[in-house]
Coordinates of C-alpha atoms and ligand atoms in Angstrom, one line a residue:
X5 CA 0.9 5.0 -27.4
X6 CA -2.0 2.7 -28.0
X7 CA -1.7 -0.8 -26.5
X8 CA -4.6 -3.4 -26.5
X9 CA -6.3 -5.0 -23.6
X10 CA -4.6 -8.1 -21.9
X11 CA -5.8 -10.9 -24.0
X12 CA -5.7 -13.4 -21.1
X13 CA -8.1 -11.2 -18.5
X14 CA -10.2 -14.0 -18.1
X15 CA -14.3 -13.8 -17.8
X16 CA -14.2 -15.7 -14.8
X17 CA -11.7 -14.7 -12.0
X18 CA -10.8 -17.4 -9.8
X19 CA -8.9 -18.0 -6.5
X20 CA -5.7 -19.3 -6.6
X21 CA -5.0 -22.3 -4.8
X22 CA -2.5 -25.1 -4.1
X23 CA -1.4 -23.7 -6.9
X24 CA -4.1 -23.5 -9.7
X25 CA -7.1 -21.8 -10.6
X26 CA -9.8 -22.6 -8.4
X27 CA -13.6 -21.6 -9.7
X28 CA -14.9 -22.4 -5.9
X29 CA -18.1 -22.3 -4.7
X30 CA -18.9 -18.6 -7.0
X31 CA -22.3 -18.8 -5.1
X32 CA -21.5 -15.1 -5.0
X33 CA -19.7 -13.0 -7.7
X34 CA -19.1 -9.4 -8.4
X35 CA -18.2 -7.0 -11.4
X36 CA -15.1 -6.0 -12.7
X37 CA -15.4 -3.2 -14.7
X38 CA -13.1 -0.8 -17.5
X39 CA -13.3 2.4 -16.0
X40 CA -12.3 3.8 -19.4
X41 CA -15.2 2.2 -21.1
X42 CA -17.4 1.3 -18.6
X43 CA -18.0 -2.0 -19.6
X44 CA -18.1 -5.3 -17.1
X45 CA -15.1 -7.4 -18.4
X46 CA -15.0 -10.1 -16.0
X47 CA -17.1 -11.6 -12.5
X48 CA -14.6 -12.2 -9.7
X49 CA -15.5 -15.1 -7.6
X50 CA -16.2 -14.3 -3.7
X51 CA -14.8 -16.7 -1.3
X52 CA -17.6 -18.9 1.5
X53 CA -16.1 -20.6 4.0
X54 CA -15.3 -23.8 1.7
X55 CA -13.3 -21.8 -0.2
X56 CA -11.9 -19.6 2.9
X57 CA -10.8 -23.1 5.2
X58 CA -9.5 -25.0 1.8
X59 CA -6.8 -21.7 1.1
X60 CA -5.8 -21.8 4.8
X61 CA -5.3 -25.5 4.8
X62 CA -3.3 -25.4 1.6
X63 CA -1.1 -22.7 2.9
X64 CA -0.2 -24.2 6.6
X65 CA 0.3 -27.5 4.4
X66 CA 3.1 -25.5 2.4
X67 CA 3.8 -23.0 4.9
X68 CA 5.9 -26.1 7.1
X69 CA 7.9 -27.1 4.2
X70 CA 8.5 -23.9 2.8
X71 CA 9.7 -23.0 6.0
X72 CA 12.1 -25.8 6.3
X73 CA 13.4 -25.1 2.9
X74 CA 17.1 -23.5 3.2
X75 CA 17.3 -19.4 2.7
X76 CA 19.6 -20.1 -0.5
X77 CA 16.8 -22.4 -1.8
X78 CA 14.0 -19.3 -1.3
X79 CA 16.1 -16.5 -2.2
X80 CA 16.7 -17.8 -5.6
X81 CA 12.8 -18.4 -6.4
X82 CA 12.1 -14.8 -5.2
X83 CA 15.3 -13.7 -7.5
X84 CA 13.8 -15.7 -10.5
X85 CA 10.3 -14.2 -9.6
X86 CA 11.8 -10.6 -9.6
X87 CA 13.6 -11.5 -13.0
X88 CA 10.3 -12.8 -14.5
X89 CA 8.7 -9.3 -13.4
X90 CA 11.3 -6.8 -14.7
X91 CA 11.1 -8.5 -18.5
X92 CA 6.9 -8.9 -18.1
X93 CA 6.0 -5.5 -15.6
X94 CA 4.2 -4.1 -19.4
X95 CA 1.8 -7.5 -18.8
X96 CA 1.1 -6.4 -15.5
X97 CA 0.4 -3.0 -15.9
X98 CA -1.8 -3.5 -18.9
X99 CA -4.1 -5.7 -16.8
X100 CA -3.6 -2.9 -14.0
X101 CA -4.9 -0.1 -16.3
X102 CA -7.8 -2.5 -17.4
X103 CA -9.5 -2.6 -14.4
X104 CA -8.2 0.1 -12.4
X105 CA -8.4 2.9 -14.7
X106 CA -4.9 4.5 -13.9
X107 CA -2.8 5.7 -17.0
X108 CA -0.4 2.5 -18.8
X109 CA 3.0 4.7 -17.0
X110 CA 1.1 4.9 -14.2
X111 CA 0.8 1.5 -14.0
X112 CA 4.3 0.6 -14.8
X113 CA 5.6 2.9 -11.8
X114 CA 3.5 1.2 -9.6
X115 CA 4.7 -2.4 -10.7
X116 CA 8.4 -0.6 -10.8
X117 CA 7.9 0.4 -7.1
X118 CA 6.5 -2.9 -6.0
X119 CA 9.3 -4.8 -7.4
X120 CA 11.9 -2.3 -5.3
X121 CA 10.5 -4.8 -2.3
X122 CA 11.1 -7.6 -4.3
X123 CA 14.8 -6.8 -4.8
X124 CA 14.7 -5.9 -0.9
X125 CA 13.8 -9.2 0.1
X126 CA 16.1 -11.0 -1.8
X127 CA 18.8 -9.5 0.3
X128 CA 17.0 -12.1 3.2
X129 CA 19.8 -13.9 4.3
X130 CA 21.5 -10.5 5.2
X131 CA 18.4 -9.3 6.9
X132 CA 17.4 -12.8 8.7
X133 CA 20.7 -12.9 10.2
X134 CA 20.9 -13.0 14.2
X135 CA 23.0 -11.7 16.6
X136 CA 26.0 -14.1 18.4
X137 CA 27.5 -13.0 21.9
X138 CA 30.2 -15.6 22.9
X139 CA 31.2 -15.8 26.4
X140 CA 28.0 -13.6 27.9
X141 CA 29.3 -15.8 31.2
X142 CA 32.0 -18.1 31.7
X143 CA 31.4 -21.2 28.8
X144 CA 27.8 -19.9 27.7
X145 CA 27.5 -18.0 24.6
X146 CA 23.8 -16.4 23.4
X147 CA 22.5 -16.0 19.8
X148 CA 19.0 -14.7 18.7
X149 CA 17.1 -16.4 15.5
X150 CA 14.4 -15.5 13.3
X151 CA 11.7 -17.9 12.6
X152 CA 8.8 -17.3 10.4
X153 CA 4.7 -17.0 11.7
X154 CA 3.4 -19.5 9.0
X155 CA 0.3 -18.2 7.1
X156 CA 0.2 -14.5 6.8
X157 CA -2.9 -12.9 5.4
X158 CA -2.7 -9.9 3.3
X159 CA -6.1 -7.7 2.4
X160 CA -5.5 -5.2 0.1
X161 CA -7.2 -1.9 -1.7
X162 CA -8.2 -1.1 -5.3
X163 CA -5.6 2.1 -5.7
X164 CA -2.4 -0.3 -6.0
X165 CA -3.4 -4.1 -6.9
X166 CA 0.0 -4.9 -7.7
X167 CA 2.4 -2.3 -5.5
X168 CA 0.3 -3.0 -2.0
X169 CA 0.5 -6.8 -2.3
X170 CA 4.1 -6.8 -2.8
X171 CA 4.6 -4.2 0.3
X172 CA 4.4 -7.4 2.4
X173 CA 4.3 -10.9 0.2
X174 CA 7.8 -10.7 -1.0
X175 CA 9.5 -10.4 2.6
X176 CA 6.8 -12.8 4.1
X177 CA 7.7 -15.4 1.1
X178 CA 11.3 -14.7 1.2
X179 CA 11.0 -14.8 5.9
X180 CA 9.7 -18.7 4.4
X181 CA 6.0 -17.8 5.7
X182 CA 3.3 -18.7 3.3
X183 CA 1.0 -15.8 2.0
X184 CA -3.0 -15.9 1.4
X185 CA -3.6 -12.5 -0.2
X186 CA -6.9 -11.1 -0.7
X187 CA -7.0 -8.2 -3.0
X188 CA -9.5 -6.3 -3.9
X189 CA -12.6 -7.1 -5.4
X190 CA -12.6 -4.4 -7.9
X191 CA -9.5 -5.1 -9.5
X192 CA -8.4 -8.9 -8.8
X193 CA -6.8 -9.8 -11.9
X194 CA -3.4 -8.6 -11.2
X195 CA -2.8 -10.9 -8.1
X196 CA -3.9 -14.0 -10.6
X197 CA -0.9 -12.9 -12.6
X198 CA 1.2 -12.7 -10.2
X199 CA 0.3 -15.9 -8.9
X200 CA 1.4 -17.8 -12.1
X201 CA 4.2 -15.5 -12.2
X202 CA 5.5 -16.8 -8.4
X203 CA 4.8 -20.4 -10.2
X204 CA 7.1 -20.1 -13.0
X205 CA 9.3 -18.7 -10.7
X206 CA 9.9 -22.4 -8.8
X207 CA 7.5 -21.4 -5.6
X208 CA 6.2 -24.7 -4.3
X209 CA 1.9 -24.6 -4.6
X210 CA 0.5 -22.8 -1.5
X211 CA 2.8 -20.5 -0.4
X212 CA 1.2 -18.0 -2.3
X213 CA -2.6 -18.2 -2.4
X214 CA -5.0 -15.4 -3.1
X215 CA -8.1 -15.5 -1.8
X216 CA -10.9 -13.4 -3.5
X217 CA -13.9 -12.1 -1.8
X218 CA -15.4 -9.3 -0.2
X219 CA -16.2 -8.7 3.8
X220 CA -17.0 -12.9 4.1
X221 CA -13.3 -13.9 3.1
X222 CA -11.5 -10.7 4.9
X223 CA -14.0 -12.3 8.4
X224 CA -12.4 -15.3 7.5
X225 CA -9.0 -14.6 7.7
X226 CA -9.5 -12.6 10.4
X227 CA -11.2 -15.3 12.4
X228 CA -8.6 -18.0 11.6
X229 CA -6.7 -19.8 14.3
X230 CA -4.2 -20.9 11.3
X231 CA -3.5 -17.4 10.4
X232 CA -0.9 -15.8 12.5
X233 CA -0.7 -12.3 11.1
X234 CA -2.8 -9.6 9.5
X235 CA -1.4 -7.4 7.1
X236 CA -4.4 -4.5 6.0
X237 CA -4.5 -1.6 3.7
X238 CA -7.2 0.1 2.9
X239 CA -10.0 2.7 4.5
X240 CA -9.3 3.9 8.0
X241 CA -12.7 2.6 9.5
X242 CA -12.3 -0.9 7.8
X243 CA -8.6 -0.8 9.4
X244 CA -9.9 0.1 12.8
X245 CA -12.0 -2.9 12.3
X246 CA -9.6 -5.5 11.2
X247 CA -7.3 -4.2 13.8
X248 CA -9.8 -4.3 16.6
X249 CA -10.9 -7.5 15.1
X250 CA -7.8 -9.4 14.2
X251 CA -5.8 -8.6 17.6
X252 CA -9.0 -9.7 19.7
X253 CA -8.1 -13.2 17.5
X254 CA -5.0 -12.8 19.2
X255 CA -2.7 -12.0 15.9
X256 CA -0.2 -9.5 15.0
X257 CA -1.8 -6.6 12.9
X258 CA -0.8 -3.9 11.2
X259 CA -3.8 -1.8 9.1
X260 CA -2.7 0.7 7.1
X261 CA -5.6 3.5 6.7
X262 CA -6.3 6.6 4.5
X263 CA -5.2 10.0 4.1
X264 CA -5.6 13.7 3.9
X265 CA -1.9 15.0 3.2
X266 CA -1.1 18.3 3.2
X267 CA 1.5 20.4 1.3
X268 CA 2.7 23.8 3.2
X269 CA 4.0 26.2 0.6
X270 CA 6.4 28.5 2.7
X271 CA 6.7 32.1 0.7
X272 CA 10.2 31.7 0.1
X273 CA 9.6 28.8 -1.7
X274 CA 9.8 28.0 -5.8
X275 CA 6.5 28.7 -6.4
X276 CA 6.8 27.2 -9.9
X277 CA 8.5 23.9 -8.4
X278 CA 5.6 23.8 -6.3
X279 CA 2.6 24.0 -8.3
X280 CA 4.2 21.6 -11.0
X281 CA 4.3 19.4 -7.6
X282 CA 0.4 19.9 -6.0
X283 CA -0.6 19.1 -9.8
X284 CA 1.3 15.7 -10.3
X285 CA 0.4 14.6 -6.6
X286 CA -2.9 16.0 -6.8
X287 CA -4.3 14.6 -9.7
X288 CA -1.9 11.4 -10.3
X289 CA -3.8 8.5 -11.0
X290 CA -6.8 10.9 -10.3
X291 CA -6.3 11.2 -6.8
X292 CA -6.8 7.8 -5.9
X293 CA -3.4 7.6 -4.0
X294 CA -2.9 7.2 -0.4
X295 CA 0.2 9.5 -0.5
X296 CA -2.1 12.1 -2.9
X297 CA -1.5 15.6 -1.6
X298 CA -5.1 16.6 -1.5
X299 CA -4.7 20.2 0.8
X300 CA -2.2 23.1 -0.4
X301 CA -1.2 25.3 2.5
X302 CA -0.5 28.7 0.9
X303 CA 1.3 30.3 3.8
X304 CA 2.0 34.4 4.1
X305 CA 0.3 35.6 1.1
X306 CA 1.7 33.1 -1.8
X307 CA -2.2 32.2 -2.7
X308 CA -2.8 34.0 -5.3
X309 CA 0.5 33.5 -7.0
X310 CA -0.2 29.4 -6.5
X311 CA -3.6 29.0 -7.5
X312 CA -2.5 30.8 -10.8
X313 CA 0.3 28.7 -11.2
X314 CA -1.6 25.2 -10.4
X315 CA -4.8 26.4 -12.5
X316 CA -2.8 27.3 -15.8
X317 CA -1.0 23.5 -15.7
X318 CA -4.5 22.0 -14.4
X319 CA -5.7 23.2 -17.7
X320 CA -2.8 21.1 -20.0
X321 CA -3.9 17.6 -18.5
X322 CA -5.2 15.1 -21.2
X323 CA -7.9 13.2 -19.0
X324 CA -9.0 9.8 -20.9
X325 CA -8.3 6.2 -21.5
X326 CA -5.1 5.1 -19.9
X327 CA -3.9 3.4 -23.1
X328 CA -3.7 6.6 -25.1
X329 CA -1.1 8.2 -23.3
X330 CA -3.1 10.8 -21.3
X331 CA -2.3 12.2 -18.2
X332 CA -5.0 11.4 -16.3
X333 CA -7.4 8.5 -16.5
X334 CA -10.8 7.9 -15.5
X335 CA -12.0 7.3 -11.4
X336 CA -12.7 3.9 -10.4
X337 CA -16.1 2.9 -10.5
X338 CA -18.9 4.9 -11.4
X339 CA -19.9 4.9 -8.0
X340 CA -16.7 6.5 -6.9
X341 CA -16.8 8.9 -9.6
X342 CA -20.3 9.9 -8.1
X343 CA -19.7 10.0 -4.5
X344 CA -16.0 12.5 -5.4
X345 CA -18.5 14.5 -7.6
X346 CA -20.9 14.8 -4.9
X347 CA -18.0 16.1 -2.4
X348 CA -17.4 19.1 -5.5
X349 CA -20.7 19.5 -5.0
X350 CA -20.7 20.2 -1.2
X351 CA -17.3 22.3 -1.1
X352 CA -19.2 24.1 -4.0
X353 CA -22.5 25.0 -1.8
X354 CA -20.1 25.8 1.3
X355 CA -18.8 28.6 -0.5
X356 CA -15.0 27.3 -1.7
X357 CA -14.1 29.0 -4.9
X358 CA -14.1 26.5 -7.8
X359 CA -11.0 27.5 -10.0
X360 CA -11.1 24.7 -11.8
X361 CA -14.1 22.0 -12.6
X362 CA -13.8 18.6 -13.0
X363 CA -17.7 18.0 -13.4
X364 CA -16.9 19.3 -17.4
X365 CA -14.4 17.0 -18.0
X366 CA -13.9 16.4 -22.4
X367 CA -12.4 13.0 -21.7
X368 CA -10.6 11.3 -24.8
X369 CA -12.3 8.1 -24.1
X370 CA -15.9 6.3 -24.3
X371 CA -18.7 8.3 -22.9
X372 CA -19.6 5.4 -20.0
X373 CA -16.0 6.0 -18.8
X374 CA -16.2 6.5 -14.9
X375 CA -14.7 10.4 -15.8
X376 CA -14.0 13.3 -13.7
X377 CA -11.7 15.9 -14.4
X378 CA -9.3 17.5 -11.9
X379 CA -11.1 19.6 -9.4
X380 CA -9.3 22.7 -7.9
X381 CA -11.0 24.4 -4.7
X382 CA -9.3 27.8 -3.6
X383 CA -10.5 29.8 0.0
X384 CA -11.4 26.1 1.3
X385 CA -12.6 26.7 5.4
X386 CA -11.2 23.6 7.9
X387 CA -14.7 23.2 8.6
X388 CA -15.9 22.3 4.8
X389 CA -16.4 18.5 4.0
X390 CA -14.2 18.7 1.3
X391 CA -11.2 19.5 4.0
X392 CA -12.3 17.4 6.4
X393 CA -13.0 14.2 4.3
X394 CA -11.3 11.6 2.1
X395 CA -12.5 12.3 -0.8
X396 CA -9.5 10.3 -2.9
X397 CA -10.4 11.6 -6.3
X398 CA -8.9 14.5 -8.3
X399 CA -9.7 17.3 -6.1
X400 CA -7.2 19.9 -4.7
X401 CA -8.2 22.1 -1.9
X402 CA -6.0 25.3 -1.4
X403 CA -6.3 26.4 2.1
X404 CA -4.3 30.0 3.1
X405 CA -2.5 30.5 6.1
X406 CA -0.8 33.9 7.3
X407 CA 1.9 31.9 9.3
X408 CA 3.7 29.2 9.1
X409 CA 2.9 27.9 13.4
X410 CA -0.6 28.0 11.6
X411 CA -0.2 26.3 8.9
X412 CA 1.8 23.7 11.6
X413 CA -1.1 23.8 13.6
X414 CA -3.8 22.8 10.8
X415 CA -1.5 19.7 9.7
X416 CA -1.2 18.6 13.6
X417 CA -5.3 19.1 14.4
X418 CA -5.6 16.4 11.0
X419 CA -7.0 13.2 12.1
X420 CA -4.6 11.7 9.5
X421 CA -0.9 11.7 10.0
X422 CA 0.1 9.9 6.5
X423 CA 2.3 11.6 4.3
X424 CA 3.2 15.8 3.9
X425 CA 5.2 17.9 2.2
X426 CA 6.5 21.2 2.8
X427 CA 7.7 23.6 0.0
X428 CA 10.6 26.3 1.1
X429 CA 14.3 27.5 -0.1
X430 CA 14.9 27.8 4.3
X431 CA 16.6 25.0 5.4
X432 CA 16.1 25.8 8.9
X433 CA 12.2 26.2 8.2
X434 CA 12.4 22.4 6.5
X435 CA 14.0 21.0 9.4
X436 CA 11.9 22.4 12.3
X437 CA 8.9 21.6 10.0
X438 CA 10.7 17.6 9.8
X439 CA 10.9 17.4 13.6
X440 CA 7.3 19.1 14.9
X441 CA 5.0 17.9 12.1
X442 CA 2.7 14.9 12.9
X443 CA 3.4 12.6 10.1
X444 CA 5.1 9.2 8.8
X445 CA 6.3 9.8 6.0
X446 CA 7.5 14.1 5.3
X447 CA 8.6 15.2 1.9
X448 CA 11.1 18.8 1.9
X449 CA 10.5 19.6 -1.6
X450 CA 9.2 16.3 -2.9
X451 CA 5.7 16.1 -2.7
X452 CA 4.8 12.3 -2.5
X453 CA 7.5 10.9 0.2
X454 CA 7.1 7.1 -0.3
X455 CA 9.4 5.9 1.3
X456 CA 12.6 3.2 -0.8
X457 CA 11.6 -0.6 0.0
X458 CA 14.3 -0.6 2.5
X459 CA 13.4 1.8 5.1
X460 CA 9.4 1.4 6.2
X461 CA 5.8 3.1 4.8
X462 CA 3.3 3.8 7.6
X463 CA 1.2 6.8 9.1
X464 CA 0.8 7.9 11.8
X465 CA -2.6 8.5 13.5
X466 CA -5.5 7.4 11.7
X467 CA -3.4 6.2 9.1
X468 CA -2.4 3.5 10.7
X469 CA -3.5 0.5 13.3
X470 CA -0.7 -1.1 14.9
X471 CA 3.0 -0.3 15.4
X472 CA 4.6 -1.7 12.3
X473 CA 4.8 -0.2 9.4
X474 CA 5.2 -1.9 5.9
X475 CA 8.8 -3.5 4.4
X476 CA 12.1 -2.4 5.3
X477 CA 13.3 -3.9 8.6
X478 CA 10.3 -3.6 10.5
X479 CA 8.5 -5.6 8.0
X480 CA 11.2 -8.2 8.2
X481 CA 10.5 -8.0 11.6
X482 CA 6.5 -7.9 11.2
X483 CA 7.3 -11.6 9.5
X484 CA 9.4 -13.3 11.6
X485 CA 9.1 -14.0 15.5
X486 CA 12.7 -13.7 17.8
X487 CA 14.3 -16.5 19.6
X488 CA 17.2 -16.1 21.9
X489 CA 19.1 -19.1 23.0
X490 CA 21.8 -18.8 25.9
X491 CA 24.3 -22.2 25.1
X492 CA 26.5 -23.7 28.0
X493 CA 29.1 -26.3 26.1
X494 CA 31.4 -27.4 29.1
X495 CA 35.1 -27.8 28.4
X496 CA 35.4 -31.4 28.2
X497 CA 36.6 -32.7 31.3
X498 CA 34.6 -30.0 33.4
X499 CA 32.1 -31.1 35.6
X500 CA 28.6 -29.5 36.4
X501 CA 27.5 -28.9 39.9
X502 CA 24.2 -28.1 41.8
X503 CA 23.4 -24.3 41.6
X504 CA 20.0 -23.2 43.0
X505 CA 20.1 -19.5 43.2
X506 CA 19.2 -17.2 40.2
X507 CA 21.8 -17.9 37.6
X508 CA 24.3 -14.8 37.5
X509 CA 26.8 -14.3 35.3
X510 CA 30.4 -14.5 35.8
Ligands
NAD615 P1 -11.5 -0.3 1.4 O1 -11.3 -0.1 2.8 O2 -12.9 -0.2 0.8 O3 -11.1 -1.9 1.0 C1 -9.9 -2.4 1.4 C2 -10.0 -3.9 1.5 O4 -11.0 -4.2 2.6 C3 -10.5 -4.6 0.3 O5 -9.8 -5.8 0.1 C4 -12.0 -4.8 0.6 O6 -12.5 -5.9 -0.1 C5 -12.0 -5.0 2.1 N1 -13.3 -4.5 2.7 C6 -14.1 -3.5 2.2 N2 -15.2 -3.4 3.1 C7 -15.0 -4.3 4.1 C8 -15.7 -4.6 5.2 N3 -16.9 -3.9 5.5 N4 -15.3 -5.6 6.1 C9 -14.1 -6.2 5.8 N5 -13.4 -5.9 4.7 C10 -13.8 -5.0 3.8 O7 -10.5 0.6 0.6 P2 -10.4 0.8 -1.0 O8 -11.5 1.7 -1.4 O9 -10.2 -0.4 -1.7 O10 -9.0 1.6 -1.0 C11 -8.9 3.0 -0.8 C12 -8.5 3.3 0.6 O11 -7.3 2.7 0.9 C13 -8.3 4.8 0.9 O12 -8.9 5.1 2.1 C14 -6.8 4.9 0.9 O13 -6.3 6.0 1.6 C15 -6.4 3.6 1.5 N6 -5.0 3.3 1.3 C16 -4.1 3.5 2.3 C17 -2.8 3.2 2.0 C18 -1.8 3.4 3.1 O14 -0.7 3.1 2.9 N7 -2.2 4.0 4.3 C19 -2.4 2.7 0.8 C20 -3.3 2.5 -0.2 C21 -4.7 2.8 0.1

């Protein structure tokens, strides 16, 4: 399928706020880039501390009213905004594939999964409902409300410019906080559109603002005394930052860090089940997923049998432009692409057995396209960068263990503790695997385990900073602050009377 480029990327991306394009100061600017071609299509603004105190003023200046504004009243502008994005999620994901580089299904899953936490939040009156205990003692009653923080800052990564923001600004919105999001700077143009897209939707101007920038605006929101809460994905030493830096400002955090997931293939397992899973995990959207499965544990001899298996459907991808229905599209940035071919290079020189090589990649796209083909490393040591690293690019490690406490062993000793899988036919073996491994988020038989918009993404580990993980309840939670009030309404006719012990109940 061929589909042309979004005709309204603009040149010039702007912020977004009070509820317009704003140019700001653009003393500083960066490139986007096509990954498929290459080519710069657009300079995103970065934010100065103009543009960084006018977005937070607009927001705490809508965040009051918002917040006053009646659940029925802000349930049906996030409805109408998740109506808008069901009939125009082809929009989105065109602009996504643009500037990211993922394939134009890809795209669309990711805007299908974001808008799963739209649908979640517009279940808010349910969710923002308190508890009511009448008669705790005799004539007082207690119930517990939710109230919302006010500005909430988002900072998000390049893999998932639509699906990350919408982890957290739908709940926030729908919680009646106001959201200054600031995306990435590689691929800002899908939070622009998204911005518009809240505005047709009825949200009043500056409850959603987007911010864009680089290190300057993230400081800035992290620095903030009208920012209440940080909500961070992205690298695990920029999340240990924000965290470190953004709870020293006294706010609630939660930063959501990177990955090395692992997928233990047990030798009872469907071998052909699980090499059409390591390929589809592994070289998705070229690796550049935080639920990627990047390591293969081949446990008690099934190696051979797997590489095989994951080599001869390596070799069916169609890597190229994400508009002509290929498989697999092109990394990043060229930069990226660089730094994943250099980690081939290493695993290469460590002595890991390249099955598979992504540095001759025939991509069906232009020759500056940012391209690597999928990468698959066999006999890979726990001591080899390529284990031991992030690499988030298309390259599969297959790593062999004789037992299956070994192959435990390796996941527990990672330093990440994001997603796994583990691949078996033994129920038993699935659930001790479910209750001893050291991971958020376990798949038994499915090898990317995000988690539905109503129960909660998060690591564990270095995966994550903070104890809340994203949507479902606790992100519900993450929004909103608790209030418990304990009520005394005398019968009429009942007098008081002077009481200065401890109040007890009876
Ligand atoms: P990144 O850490 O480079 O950038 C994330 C955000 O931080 C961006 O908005 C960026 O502008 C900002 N940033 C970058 N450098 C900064 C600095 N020095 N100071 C302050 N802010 C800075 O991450 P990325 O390359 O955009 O995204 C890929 C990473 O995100 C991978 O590590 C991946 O595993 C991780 N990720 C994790 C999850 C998760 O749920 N755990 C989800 C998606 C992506």
């Amino acid at each position: 399928m061929m589909l042309s480029t979004p005709p309204d990327v603009p040149a010039t991306i702007p912020h977004w706020i009070d509820g317009r394009a704003h140019p700001g100061a653009a003393a500083r600017t960066g490139d986007v880039t096509n990954p498929a071609t290459g080519r710069v299509t657009g300079q995103v603004v970065f934010a100065d501390a103009d543009d960084i105190a006018a977005a937070v003023a607009s927001a705490k200046a809508a965040s009051e009213t918002w917040a006053a504004t009646s659940v029925s009243a802000r349930t049906q502008v996030v409805f109408r905004f998740r109506e808008l994005l069901n009939e125009r999620k082809e929009e989105l994901a065109a602009i996504i594939t643009a500037e990211h580089g993922k394939v134009h299904s890809d795209a669309v899953g990711e805007v299908s999964r974001g808008q799963e936490v739209v649908e979640f939040a517009c279940g808010i009156p349910h969710l923002l409902k308190g508890s009511n205990s009448p008669q705790v003692s005799t004539g007082v009653d207690v119930h517990s409300i939710r109230q919302p923080l006010g500005v909430v800052g988002v900072i998000s990564p390049f893999n998932f410019p639509a699906m990350v923001p919408m982890w957290f600004f739908p709940i926030a919105i729908a919680a009646g906080n106001a959201v200054v999001l600031k995306p990435s700077e590689k691929d800002p143009s899908a939070s622009i559109w998204m911005a518009r897209l809240w505005q047709e939707a009825g949200l009043p101007d500056g409850v959603f603002t987007v911010l864009q920038g680089d290190k300057v605006a993230v400081d800035g929101l992290l620095d903030h005394p009208d920012v209440a809460s940080i909500s961070f994905v992205g690298s695990t030493p920029i999340a240990e930052y924000v965290y470190e830096r953004a709870s020293r400002a006294g706010k609630r955090v939660q930063a959501l860090g990177g990955a090395k997931n692992h997928m233990v293939v047990l030798p009872d397992a469907d071998l052909d089940l699980a090499a059409d899973a390591a390929v589809s995990a592994g070289y998705g959207s070229a690796g550049e997923r935080c639920m990627a499965i990047s390591v293969v544990v081949a446990v008690g001899g099934v190696g051979d049998a797997l590489v095989e298996r994951i080599a001869e459907r390596t070799a069916t991808l169609r890597i190229g432009d994400g508009t002509r229905g290929t498989d697999m599209g092109p990394l990043v940035t060229s930069a990226h692409r660089d730094k994943v071919a250099s980690y081939v290079d290493a695993g290469e020189a460590a002595g890991a057995t390249v099955v598979v090589d992504g540095r001759k990649v025939d991509a069906d796209g232009e020759q500056d396209g940012f391209w690597l083909g999928p990468t698959l490393f066999d006999h890979v040591e726990p001591s080899m960068s390529v284990y031991t690293d992030e690499i988030f690019g298309p390259v599969l490690c297959v790593v062999r263990a004789e037992t299956y406490a070994e192959a435990l062993d390796l996941v527990n000793a990672n330093r990440y503790g994001n997603g796994t899988a583990i691949f078996t036919s033994n129920g038993g073996a699935a659930r001790a695997f479910e209750q001893d491994v050291q991971v958020g988020m376990i798949g038994v038989n499915v090898p990317i385990p995000v988690p539905m918009a109503y129960y909660s993404f998060g690591g564990w580990k270095s995966s994550l900073f903070g104890d809340t993980h994203a949507h479902g309840v606790e992100g519900v939670h993450f929004f909103t602050r608790g209030k418990v009030v304990t009520t005394r309404w005398p019968d009429p006719g009942t007098v008081g009377g002077l009481e200065l012990a401890f109040p007890k109940n009876h």
